[in-house]
Amino acid sequence: MRPRRGVPAIYAPAVTLRFTTAGESHGPGLVAIVEGIPAGLELDRVTLDRDMARRQLGHGRGGRMKIESDAVEIRSGVRHGRTLGSPIAILVANRDYPNWDQRMNPWPVDEEVEESHLPRPGHADLAGALKFGHSDVRNVLERASARETAARVAAGAIAKGFLTAIGVSIFSHVIQIAGVSVPETDELGPEDFADVDDSPVRALDADASVAMVAEIDRLRKENESLGGKFEVRVFGLVPGLGSPASWDAKLDGRLAQAICSIQSVKGVSLGEGWEVAGKPGSEAHDEIFWSEEQGWFRETNRAGGLEGGMTNGEPLVVQAAIKPISTMTQPLRSVDTETKAPAQAMRERTDSTVVPAAAVVAEAMVALVLAGAYREKFGGDHIGDVLAAISAYKERIGWRR
Ligand code: EPS
């Protein structure tokens, strides 16, 4: 069909940020490709690797973290520490791979490799094996494993580099592990997170941190795994990121998808989402004020910085609940997929809890969503263009923060 006059046959895509990951948990390594970062952005290798190391922290991790020492290997898109505006390809090696060279080799091997037929309740094993027609559930679990999150953190570290350059900072902390919660806190600012990684469970309250470690040790001895909750907070956002115009442009929905896609996450709350459900309207919203000195402001932040599918300029607050890890040292009841006989689920090396690490992964996912929202709204091929566009926007709306 001939295009109508004046309507181009090919539409140029809007500036956007895309990323994907590839890699199996015990394969040769993980890959991330990030596309849409502007040129001229300075990246710091130490900062990128620090995030990789932060994801490996946390009391309750298993033996794998003693083998791995995750580091970002940039393969394209960066030259002499600055982005080129081209896709950024990142490799994260699996140091464990030599131990799996026969079992996970991309090519046929001489050795007889034993199949696994004992799906774990709670993991992707059974549904994935049925869906893809695999007799060996390892063909599913290798990709479903949370090892994949190392690639997300690598991609997120690039997005964080972009956000840092435009004055946005992202933090996370653990608020609950199994039955132990941190006490209710008042408004937290960026300065409150300075020492969060010093806590073995990444909790801000010292007493809760001690109690969480004790709870992990207690339940680990009972062959239990533990879930919990974490929170991500973001400071320095402009109002108007995202859009109320269409369902898939709404930033709250995009954040919820990004967080729910993290392995083991079962619930997401934006701001005081769960609490306000039980409150009257007069206690559920954030009244609007304006002063010469501050411009637009709120005295509360129950909305967690999100109204109508957009940022409102207040700090973004996202909480998530994650279930206990589904690989159990005392396996649950299952069925052998070959014989259909009752059996115990497979035993694999595992962690007791990954809540502290999941919070770091969530920082990365939130960073990628927000960096994408900034790219859509402000465009620009060079980081200088982006800064100029943000500054012009702040001027137009009278934003004083
Ligand atoms: C993980 C690597 C994995 C697990 C964990 C996360 O290593 P392995 O399976 O070799 O012990 O420690 O995986 C899971 C939580 C999961 O559900 O599969 C990592 O790098 O984070």
mmCIF file of C-alpha atoms in Angstrom, residues 19-34 52 88-94 104 142-155 263:
data_model
loop_
_atom_site.group_PDB
_atom_site.id
_atom_site.type_symbol
_atom_site.label_atom_id
_atom_site.label_comp_id
_atom_site.label_asym_id
_atom_site.label_seq_id
_atom_site.Cartn_x
_atom_site.Cartn_y
_atom_site.Cartn_z
ATOM 1 C CA PHE A 19 17.921 -3.225 27.786
ATOM 2 C CA THR A 20 18.012 -6.971 27.683
ATOM 3 C CA THR A 21 19.975 -9.678 29.426
ATOM 4 C CA ALA A 22 21.085 -13.156 28.417
ATOM 5 C CA GLY A 23 22.872 -15.973 30.185
ATOM 6 C CA GLU A 24 22.402 -19.097 32.272
ATOM 7 C CA SER A 25 23.321 -19.369 35.940
ATOM 8 C CA HIS A 26 26.085 -21.949 35.385
ATOM 9 C CA GLY A 27 26.865 -21.166 31.746
ATOM 10 C CA PRO A 28 29.978 -19.273 30.631
ATOM 11 C CA GLY A 29 28.584 -15.877 31.670
ATOM 12 C CA LEU A 30 25.876 -13.247 31.571
ATOM 13 C CA VAL A 31 25.360 -10.480 29.035
ATOM 14 C CA ALA A 32 23.481 -7.172 29.202
ATOM 15 C CA ILE A 33 22.913 -4.716 26.362
ATOM 16 C CA VAL A 34 21.765 -1.192 27.175
ATOM 17 C CA MET A 52 28.071 -5.646 41.451
ATOM 18 C CA ILE A 88 26.586 -0.619 25.587
ATOM 19 C CA ALA A 89 27.375 -4.341 25.764
ATOM 20 C CA ILE A 90 28.418 -5.758 29.125
ATOM 21 C CA LEU A 91 29.761 -9.176 30.064
ATOM 22 C CA VAL A 92 29.672 -10.631 33.568
ATOM 23 C CA ALA A 93 31.681 -13.845 33.738
ATOM 24 C CA ASN A 94 30.485 -16.869 35.733
ATOM 25 C CA MET A 104 26.467 -26.643 30.746
ATOM 26 C CA GLU A 142 19.355 -22.172 34.664
ATOM 27 C CA ARG A 143 17.719 -19.110 33.148
ATOM 28 C CA ALA A 144 15.068 -18.645 35.843
ATOM 29 C CA SER A 145 17.773 -18.492 38.552
ATOM 30 C CA ALA A 146 18.331 -15.179 40.280
ATOM 31 C CA ARG A 147 21.909 -15.295 39.010
ATOM 32 C CA GLU A 148 20.455 -13.385 36.025
ATOM 33 C CA THR A 149 20.074 -10.367 38.295
ATOM 34 C CA ALA A 150 23.854 -9.800 38.117
ATOM 35 C CA ALA A 151 23.303 -8.688 34.489
ATOM 36 C CA ARG A 152 20.409 -6.433 35.543
ATOM 37 C CA VAL A 153 22.593 -4.766 38.168
ATOM 38 C CA ALA A 154 25.285 -4.185 35.531
ATOM 39 C CA ALA A 155 22.718 -2.557 33.206
ATOM 40 C CA GLN A 263 12.900 -13.375 40.951
#
